[in-house]
GROMACS .gro file of C-alpha atoms in nm:
model
  342
    1UNK     CA    1   0.000   0.000   0.000
    2UNK     CA    2   0.121   0.356  -0.072
    3UNK     CA    3   0.267   0.556   0.212
    4UNK     CA    4   0.028   0.825   0.339
    5UNK     CA    5   0.069   1.152   0.525
    6UNK     CA    6  -0.076   0.977   0.830
    7UNK     CA    7   0.207   0.720   0.813
    8UNK     CA    8   0.465   1.000   0.810
    9UNK     CA    9   0.294   1.177   1.101
   10UNK     CA   10   0.280   0.857   1.310
   11UNK     CA   11   0.648   0.769   1.250
   12UNK     CA   12   0.763   1.125   1.325
   13UNK     CA   13   0.535   1.163   1.628
   14UNK     CA   14   0.364   1.475   1.496
   15UNK     CA   15   0.023   1.568   1.358
   16UNK     CA   16  -0.074   1.555   0.990
   17UNK     CA   17  -0.101   1.934   1.004
   18UNK     CA   18   0.266   1.954   1.098
   19UNK     CA   19   0.362   1.727   0.810
   20UNK     CA   20   0.157   1.947   0.575
   21UNK     CA   21   0.334   2.259   0.700
   22UNK     CA   22   0.671   2.100   0.641
   23UNK     CA   23   0.574   2.000   0.286
   24UNK     CA   24   0.447   2.345   0.199
   25UNK     CA   25   0.681   2.563   0.402
   26UNK     CA   26   0.380   2.712   0.573
   27UNK     CA   27   0.384   2.842   0.929
   28UNK     CA   28   0.660   2.856   1.191
   29UNK     CA   29   0.804   2.521   1.296
   30UNK     CA   30   1.072   2.409   1.536
   31UNK     CA   31   1.378   2.338   1.315
   32UNK     CA   32   1.445   2.002   1.480
   33UNK     CA   33   1.083   1.894   1.429
   34UNK     CA   34   1.093   1.995   1.065
   35UNK     CA   35   1.422   1.807   1.016
   36UNK     CA   36   1.277   1.495   1.179
   37UNK     CA   37   0.970   1.503   0.952
   38UNK     CA   38   1.188   1.542   0.641
   39UNK     CA   39   1.400   1.248   0.752
   40UNK     CA   40   1.092   1.028   0.792
   41UNK     CA   41   0.966   1.135   0.450
   42UNK     CA   42   1.295   1.022   0.297
   43UNK     CA   43   1.299   0.695   0.492
   44UNK     CA   44   0.941   0.602   0.398
   45UNK     CA   45   0.968   0.730   0.042
   46UNK     CA   46   0.655   0.937   0.083
   47UNK     CA   47   0.550   1.128  -0.232
   48UNK     CA   48   0.266   1.376  -0.171
   49UNK     CA   49   0.003   1.406  -0.441
   50UNK     CA   50  -0.023   1.733  -0.630
   51UNK     CA   51  -0.380   1.766  -0.504
   52UNK     CA   52  -0.277   1.725  -0.143
   53UNK     CA   53  -0.007   1.988  -0.175
   54UNK     CA   54  -0.245   2.229  -0.348
   55UNK     CA   55  -0.514   2.189  -0.087
   56UNK     CA   56  -0.261   2.236   0.190
   57UNK     CA   57  -0.162   2.561   0.024
   58UNK     CA   58  -0.528   2.666   0.009
   59UNK     CA   59  -0.544   2.622  -0.368
   60UNK     CA   60  -0.696   2.362  -0.597
   61UNK     CA   61  -0.498   2.449  -0.914
   62UNK     CA   62  -0.831   2.433  -1.093
   63UNK     CA   63  -0.998   2.714  -1.289
   64UNK     CA   64  -1.371   2.742  -1.333
   65UNK     CA   65  -1.529   2.865  -1.655
   66UNK     CA   66  -1.889   2.982  -1.685
   67UNK     CA   67  -2.045   3.013  -2.032
   68UNK     CA   68  -2.397   3.062  -2.167
   69UNK     CA   69  -2.397   2.747  -2.380
   70UNK     CA   70  -2.149   2.511  -2.540
   71UNK     CA   71  -2.354   2.503  -2.860
   72UNK     CA   72  -2.225   2.843  -2.980
   73UNK     CA   73  -1.933   2.770  -3.217
   74UNK     CA   74  -1.721   3.067  -3.110
   75UNK     CA   75  -1.739   2.961  -2.744
   76UNK     CA   76  -1.583   2.629  -2.841
   77UNK     CA   77  -1.291   2.818  -2.995
   78UNK     CA   78  -1.241   3.029  -2.681
   79UNK     CA   79  -1.267   2.717  -2.466
   80UNK     CA   80  -0.996   2.541  -2.668
   81UNK     CA   81  -0.762   2.834  -2.605
   82UNK     CA   82  -0.834   2.813  -2.233
   83UNK     CA   83  -0.781   2.436  -2.230
   84UNK     CA   84  -0.447   2.465  -2.409
   85UNK     CA   85  -0.319   2.715  -2.154
   86UNK     CA   86  -0.434   2.536  -1.839
   87UNK     CA   87  -0.301   2.201  -1.959
   88UNK     CA   88   0.038   2.352  -2.029
   89UNK     CA   89   0.054   2.498  -1.676
   90UNK     CA   90  -0.069   2.183  -1.502
   91UNK     CA   91  -0.405   2.325  -1.398
   92UNK     CA   92  -0.744   2.159  -1.417
   93UNK     CA   93  -1.057   2.310  -1.571
   94UNK     CA   94  -1.423   2.291  -1.465
   95UNK     CA   95  -1.667   2.416  -1.728
   96UNK     CA   96  -2.021   2.522  -1.637
   97UNK     CA   97  -2.290   2.622  -1.887
   98UNK     CA   98  -2.620   2.797  -1.823
   99UNK     CA   99  -2.806   2.606  -2.093
  100UNK     CA  100  -3.075   2.507  -1.839
  101UNK     CA  101  -3.115   2.851  -1.689
  102UNK     CA  102  -3.166   2.883  -1.317
  103UNK     CA  103  -3.105   2.515  -1.248
  104UNK     CA  104  -2.764   2.537  -1.417
  105UNK     CA  105  -2.677   2.849  -1.221
  106UNK     CA  106  -2.768   2.685  -0.891
  107UNK     CA  107  -2.537   2.391  -0.964
  108UNK     CA  108  -2.259   2.634  -1.049
  109UNK     CA  109  -2.325   2.833  -0.729
  110UNK     CA  110  -2.286   2.519  -0.518
  111UNK     CA  111  -1.946   2.451  -0.672
  112UNK     CA  112  -1.840   2.812  -0.620
  113UNK     CA  113  -1.948   2.793  -0.255
  114UNK     CA  114  -1.747   2.474  -0.210
  115UNK     CA  115  -1.441   2.655  -0.349
  116UNK     CA  116  -1.395   2.389  -0.612
  117UNK     CA  117  -1.178   2.625  -0.819
  118UNK     CA  118  -0.928   2.902  -0.755
  119UNK     CA  119  -1.055   3.155  -1.004
  120UNK     CA  120  -1.326   3.205  -1.265
  121UNK     CA  121  -1.324   3.276  -1.638
  122UNK     CA  122  -1.661   3.409  -1.761
  123UNK     CA  123  -1.834   3.449  -2.095
  124UNK     CA  124  -2.126   3.624  -1.935
  125UNK     CA  125  -2.455   3.431  -1.945
  126UNK     CA  126  -2.754   3.664  -1.959
  127UNK     CA  127  -2.872   3.780  -1.617
  128UNK     CA  128  -2.570   3.656  -1.421
  129UNK     CA  129  -2.365   3.973  -1.391
  130UNK     CA  130  -2.470   4.070  -1.039
  131UNK     CA  131  -2.417   3.714  -0.914
  132UNK     CA  132  -2.068   3.706  -1.065
  133UNK     CA  133  -1.996   4.049  -0.915
  134UNK     CA  134  -2.091   3.911  -0.573
  135UNK     CA  135  -1.842   3.626  -0.611
  136UNK     CA  136  -1.575   3.875  -0.714
  137UNK     CA  137  -1.646   4.102  -0.417
  138UNK     CA  138  -1.626   3.795  -0.196
  139UNK     CA  139  -1.266   3.737  -0.304
  140UNK     CA  140  -1.295   3.511  -0.609
  141UNK     CA  141  -1.064   3.630  -0.890
  142UNK     CA  142  -1.269   3.677  -1.209
  143UNK     CA  143  -1.166   3.749  -1.569
  144UNK     CA  144  -1.430   3.817  -1.835
  145UNK     CA  145  -1.376   3.694  -2.187
  146UNK     CA  146  -1.545   3.912  -2.453
  147UNK     CA  147  -1.628   4.212  -2.234
  148UNK     CA  148  -1.979   4.249  -2.367
  149UNK     CA  149  -2.091   4.506  -2.115
  150UNK     CA  150  -1.772   4.702  -2.040
  151UNK     CA  151  -1.771   4.605  -1.675
  152UNK     CA  152  -1.493   4.804  -1.504
  153UNK     CA  153  -1.528   4.588  -1.192
  154UNK     CA  154  -1.365   4.291  -1.364
  155UNK     CA  155  -1.046   4.239  -1.562
  156UNK     CA  156  -1.130   4.129  -1.915
  157UNK     CA  157  -0.999   4.014  -2.249
  158UNK     CA  158  -1.181   4.169  -2.543
  159UNK     CA  159  -1.134   4.244  -2.911
  160UNK     CA  160  -1.165   4.547  -3.140
  161UNK     CA  161  -1.536   4.520  -3.217
  162UNK     CA  162  -1.574   4.878  -3.343
  163UNK     CA  163  -1.266   4.865  -3.565
  164UNK     CA  164  -1.366   4.525  -3.704
  165UNK     CA  165  -1.707   4.659  -3.802
  166UNK     CA  166  -1.542   4.963  -3.962
  167UNK     CA  167  -1.331   4.726  -4.174
  168UNK     CA  168  -1.649   4.547  -4.284
  169UNK     CA  169  -1.815   4.877  -4.379
  170UNK     CA  170  -1.511   5.006  -4.569
  171UNK     CA  171  -1.498   4.682  -4.767
  172UNK     CA  172  -1.864   4.710  -4.866
  173UNK     CA  173  -1.834   5.079  -4.953
  174UNK     CA  174  -1.534   5.001  -5.172
  175UNK     CA  175  -1.744   4.742  -5.352
  176UNK     CA  176  -2.012   5.008  -5.426
  177UNK     CA  177  -2.266   4.866  -5.181
  178UNK     CA  178  -2.474   5.172  -5.093
  179UNK     CA  179  -2.781   5.017  -4.926
  180UNK     CA  180  -2.663   4.795  -4.641
  181UNK     CA  181  -2.873   4.605  -4.391
  182UNK     CA  182  -2.744   4.525  -4.041
  183UNK     CA  183  -2.857   4.215  -3.853
  184UNK     CA  184  -2.743   4.294  -3.501
  185UNK     CA  185  -2.718   4.101  -3.179
  186UNK     CA  186  -2.902   4.157  -2.850
  187UNK     CA  187  -2.910   4.533  -2.788
  188UNK     CA  188  -2.786   4.519  -2.430
  189UNK     CA  189  -2.450   4.363  -2.526
  190UNK     CA  190  -2.150   4.589  -2.554
  191UNK     CA  191  -2.023   4.409  -2.864
  192UNK     CA  192  -2.353   4.470  -3.045
  193UNK     CA  193  -2.336   4.840  -2.966
  194UNK     CA  194  -1.974   4.871  -3.077
  195UNK     CA  195  -2.023   4.679  -3.401
  196UNK     CA  196  -2.325   4.886  -3.499
  197UNK     CA  197  -2.150   5.212  -3.409
  198UNK     CA  198  -1.836   5.128  -3.608
  199UNK     CA  199  -2.031   5.020  -3.915
  200UNK     CA  200  -2.264   5.321  -3.905
  201UNK     CA  201  -1.971   5.565  -3.865
  202UNK     CA  202  -1.813   5.458  -4.192
  203UNK     CA  203  -2.136   5.471  -4.392
  204UNK     CA  204  -2.227   5.811  -4.243
  205UNK     CA  205  -1.878   5.935  -4.328
  206UNK     CA  206  -1.933   5.820  -4.687
  207UNK     CA  207  -2.256   6.023  -4.706
  208UNK     CA  208  -2.485   5.720  -4.662
  209UNK     CA  209  -2.629   5.726  -4.309
  210UNK     CA  210  -2.822   5.415  -4.211
  211UNK     CA  211  -3.199   5.446  -4.221
  212UNK     CA  212  -3.363   5.298  -3.907
  213UNK     CA  213  -3.531   5.015  -4.096
  214UNK     CA  214  -3.192   4.895  -4.213
  215UNK     CA  215  -3.092   4.792  -3.859
  216UNK     CA  216  -3.276   4.486  -3.722
  217UNK     CA  217  -3.228   4.297  -3.398
  218UNK     CA  218  -3.091   3.944  -3.408
  219UNK     CA  219  -3.003   3.681  -3.152
  220UNK     CA  220  -2.671   3.546  -3.284
  221UNK     CA  221  -2.832   3.229  -3.425
  222UNK     CA  222  -2.870   3.088  -3.775
  223UNK     CA  223  -3.245   3.082  -3.725
  224UNK     CA  224  -3.247   3.447  -3.619
  225UNK     CA  225  -3.058   3.566  -3.925
  226UNK     CA  226  -3.278   3.354  -4.151
  227UNK     CA  227  -3.599   3.484  -3.990
  228UNK     CA  228  -3.505   3.852  -3.998
  229UNK     CA  229  -3.416   3.847  -4.367
  230UNK     CA  230  -3.727   3.648  -4.446
  231UNK     CA  231  -3.943   3.893  -4.250
  232UNK     CA  232  -3.808   4.189  -4.443
  233UNK     CA  233  -3.861   4.021  -4.776
  234UNK     CA  234  -4.218   3.927  -4.689
  235UNK     CA  235  -4.287   4.279  -4.558
  236UNK     CA  236  -4.246   4.417  -4.908
  237UNK     CA  237  -3.878   4.506  -4.915
  238UNK     CA  238  -3.842   4.261  -5.201
  239UNK     CA  239  -3.895   4.498  -5.493
  240UNK     CA  240  -3.816   4.234  -5.750
  241UNK     CA  241  -3.625   3.908  -5.756
  242UNK     CA  242  -3.295   4.082  -5.817
  243UNK     CA  243  -3.354   4.380  -5.584
  244UNK     CA  244  -3.455   4.312  -5.222
  245UNK     CA  245  -3.418   4.680  -5.126
  246UNK     CA  246  -3.068   4.632  -4.992
  247UNK     CA  247  -2.745   4.531  -5.157
  248UNK     CA  248  -2.543   4.419  -4.853
  249UNK     CA  249  -2.592   4.249  -4.517
  250UNK     CA  250  -2.360   4.299  -4.221
  251UNK     CA  251  -2.449   4.035  -3.960
  252UNK     CA  252  -2.302   4.066  -3.613
  253UNK     CA  253  -2.193   3.703  -3.609
  254UNK     CA  254  -2.127   3.426  -3.857
  255UNK     CA  255  -2.429   3.213  -3.769
  256UNK     CA  256  -2.666   3.504  -3.838
  257UNK     CA  257  -2.480   3.570  -4.163
  258UNK     CA  258  -2.520   3.206  -4.268
  259UNK     CA  259  -2.893   3.228  -4.195
  260UNK     CA  260  -2.915   3.545  -4.401
  261UNK     CA  261  -2.744   3.377  -4.698
  262UNK     CA  262  -2.987   3.087  -4.682
  263UNK     CA  263  -3.292   3.315  -4.675
  264UNK     CA  264  -3.167   3.523  -4.967
  265UNK     CA  265  -3.088   3.220  -5.178
  266UNK     CA  266  -3.433   3.071  -5.115
  267UNK     CA  267  -3.589   3.400  -5.230
  268UNK     CA  268  -3.393   3.387  -5.555
  269UNK     CA  269  -3.151   3.662  -5.455
  270UNK     CA  270  -2.793   3.609  -5.570
  271UNK     CA  271  -2.512   3.621  -5.312
  272UNK     CA  272  -2.295   3.817  -5.375
  273UNK     CA  273  -2.429   3.928  -5.713
  274UNK     CA  274  -2.735   4.108  -5.573
  275UNK     CA  275  -2.647   4.116  -5.204
  276UNK     CA  276  -2.302   4.089  -5.044
  277UNK     CA  277  -2.292   3.934  -4.696
  278UNK     CA  278  -2.036   3.989  -4.418
  279UNK     CA  279  -2.025   3.815  -4.079
  280UNK     CA  280  -1.826   3.853  -3.758
  281UNK     CA  281  -1.617   3.594  -3.562
  282UNK     CA  282  -1.463   3.373  -3.834
  283UNK     CA  283  -1.567   3.048  -3.670
  284UNK     CA  284  -1.452   2.736  -3.859
  285UNK     CA  285  -1.792   2.699  -4.027
  286UNK     CA  286  -1.750   3.037  -4.200
  287UNK     CA  287  -1.530   2.878  -4.465
  288UNK     CA  288  -1.801   2.625  -4.556
  289UNK     CA  289  -2.106   2.840  -4.624
  290UNK     CA  290  -2.214   2.868  -4.987
  291UNK     CA  291  -2.053   3.095  -5.089
  292UNK     CA  292  -1.775   3.106  -4.825
  293UNK     CA  293  -1.832   3.387  -4.581
  294UNK     CA  294  -1.640   3.715  -4.575
  295UNK     CA  295  -1.607   3.797  -4.205
  296UNK     CA  296  -1.425   3.981  -3.929
  297UNK     CA  297  -1.183   3.742  -3.762
  298UNK     CA  298  -1.185   3.749  -3.384
  299UNK     CA  299  -0.874   3.588  -3.227
  300UNK     CA  300  -1.100   3.356  -3.028
  301UNK     CA  301  -0.845   3.097  -2.916
  302UNK     CA  302  -0.599   3.371  -2.828
  303UNK     CA  303  -0.866   3.544  -2.621
  304UNK     CA  304  -0.927   3.227  -2.420
  305UNK     CA  305  -0.558   3.158  -2.376
  306UNK     CA  306  -0.483   3.516  -2.274
  307UNK     CA  307  -0.762   3.520  -2.015
  308UNK     CA  308  -0.650   3.188  -1.866
  309UNK     CA  309  -0.286   3.294  -1.846
  310UNK     CA  310  -0.381   3.621  -1.681
  311UNK     CA  311  -0.575   3.434  -1.414
  312UNK     CA  312  -0.304   3.174  -1.354
  313UNK     CA  313  -0.041   3.448  -1.347
  314UNK     CA  314  -0.240   3.619  -1.074
  315UNK     CA  315  -0.186   3.316  -0.851
  316UNK     CA  316   0.188   3.335  -0.919
  317UNK     CA  317   0.201   3.698  -0.809
  318UNK     CA  318   0.137   3.893  -1.131
  319UNK     CA  319  -0.139   4.150  -1.071
  320UNK     CA  320  -0.444   4.128  -1.292
  321UNK     CA  321  -0.472   4.413  -1.543
  322UNK     CA  322  -0.688   4.700  -1.424
  323UNK     CA  323  -0.841   4.756  -1.769
  324UNK     CA  324  -0.934   4.528  -2.058
  325UNK     CA  325  -0.670   4.343  -2.258
  326UNK     CA  326  -0.769   4.411  -2.619
  327UNK     CA  327  -0.663   4.181  -2.902
  328UNK     CA  328  -0.703   4.305  -3.261
  329UNK     CA  329  -0.943   4.172  -3.522
  330UNK     CA  330  -0.851   4.109  -3.884
  331UNK     CA  331  -1.067   4.114  -4.194
  332UNK     CA  332  -1.107   3.798  -4.405
  333UNK     CA  333  -1.240   3.833  -4.761
  334UNK     CA  334  -1.417   3.535  -4.914
  335UNK     CA  335  -1.676   3.467  -5.181
  336UNK     CA  336  -1.987   3.608  -5.009
  337UNK     CA  337  -1.879   3.961  -5.106
  338UNK     CA  338  -1.647   3.918  -5.403
  339UNK     CA  339  -1.774   3.605  -5.574
  340UNK     CA  340  -1.420   3.477  -5.576
  341UNK     CA  341  -1.264   3.192  -5.384
  342UNK     CA  342  -1.037   3.317  -5.101
   0.00000   0.00000   0.00000
């Protein structure tokens, strides 16, 4: 049978707490007692588990991650970046989703109360901000990924949403697309506000301010993009088969853009001949739409890795950044705007 801490304590004539203190260099100990415990450890060949050492130090070497749902493709990319970083540093990862609403949040809360993880990475599920803030105020280190609400209370890793949307608008203006339609995300999200603002700024600067009807709310899903385009077409915006009343669509994520492409094609509208379509995220599926999707590339894996490393660095003594860490977007041109293969 493997040697245990209790075996060491019994042989050395001390408590398990004393053995733990010797192993972790924690607390003041009589030098002769500490030397005796170390001698017994050598004699018995005791090898403490990493978990035992971490718990004795008051740490689990586990990060928690809270996300809205694992079904969103871009979250999977962020999660892979997190997983790569924690594996490299010898940490564990507990992932919690809020796909079942309040029941999911209650299960997460029980794990947080039990201190099952040292710190928390968050892609903010709707309605959880105040709860997360309470955990943070209670001493739990928190880093937001994709700072969708500009929360100054938390460190965060974000991307250049406004600049990415400006790139999309400049591309469409250069192609002569003068009547754009925007399929946004939920209005209360910071990324939605920034993407709309950046896009509108470029068109206004080109003398083509967006009419209110050209901005519609979406929900970041394929079904949402499909439904919004279909609704506009059925509402009479379809002037004729080759002119739906707009010549470009800027969707605030790739899934919405894919839904828009499908709705346009079913209505007999050519993409990109009649309507050019641009998305945002550059998830892996963006390359496989028909035609392949022009989009704003978010460095999703890098965002996850950067957030995880910031949190792990905090435990090694590196202070968390006071403001957001911002990683740049890049613009990827594919066939949904140019008709050419990338």
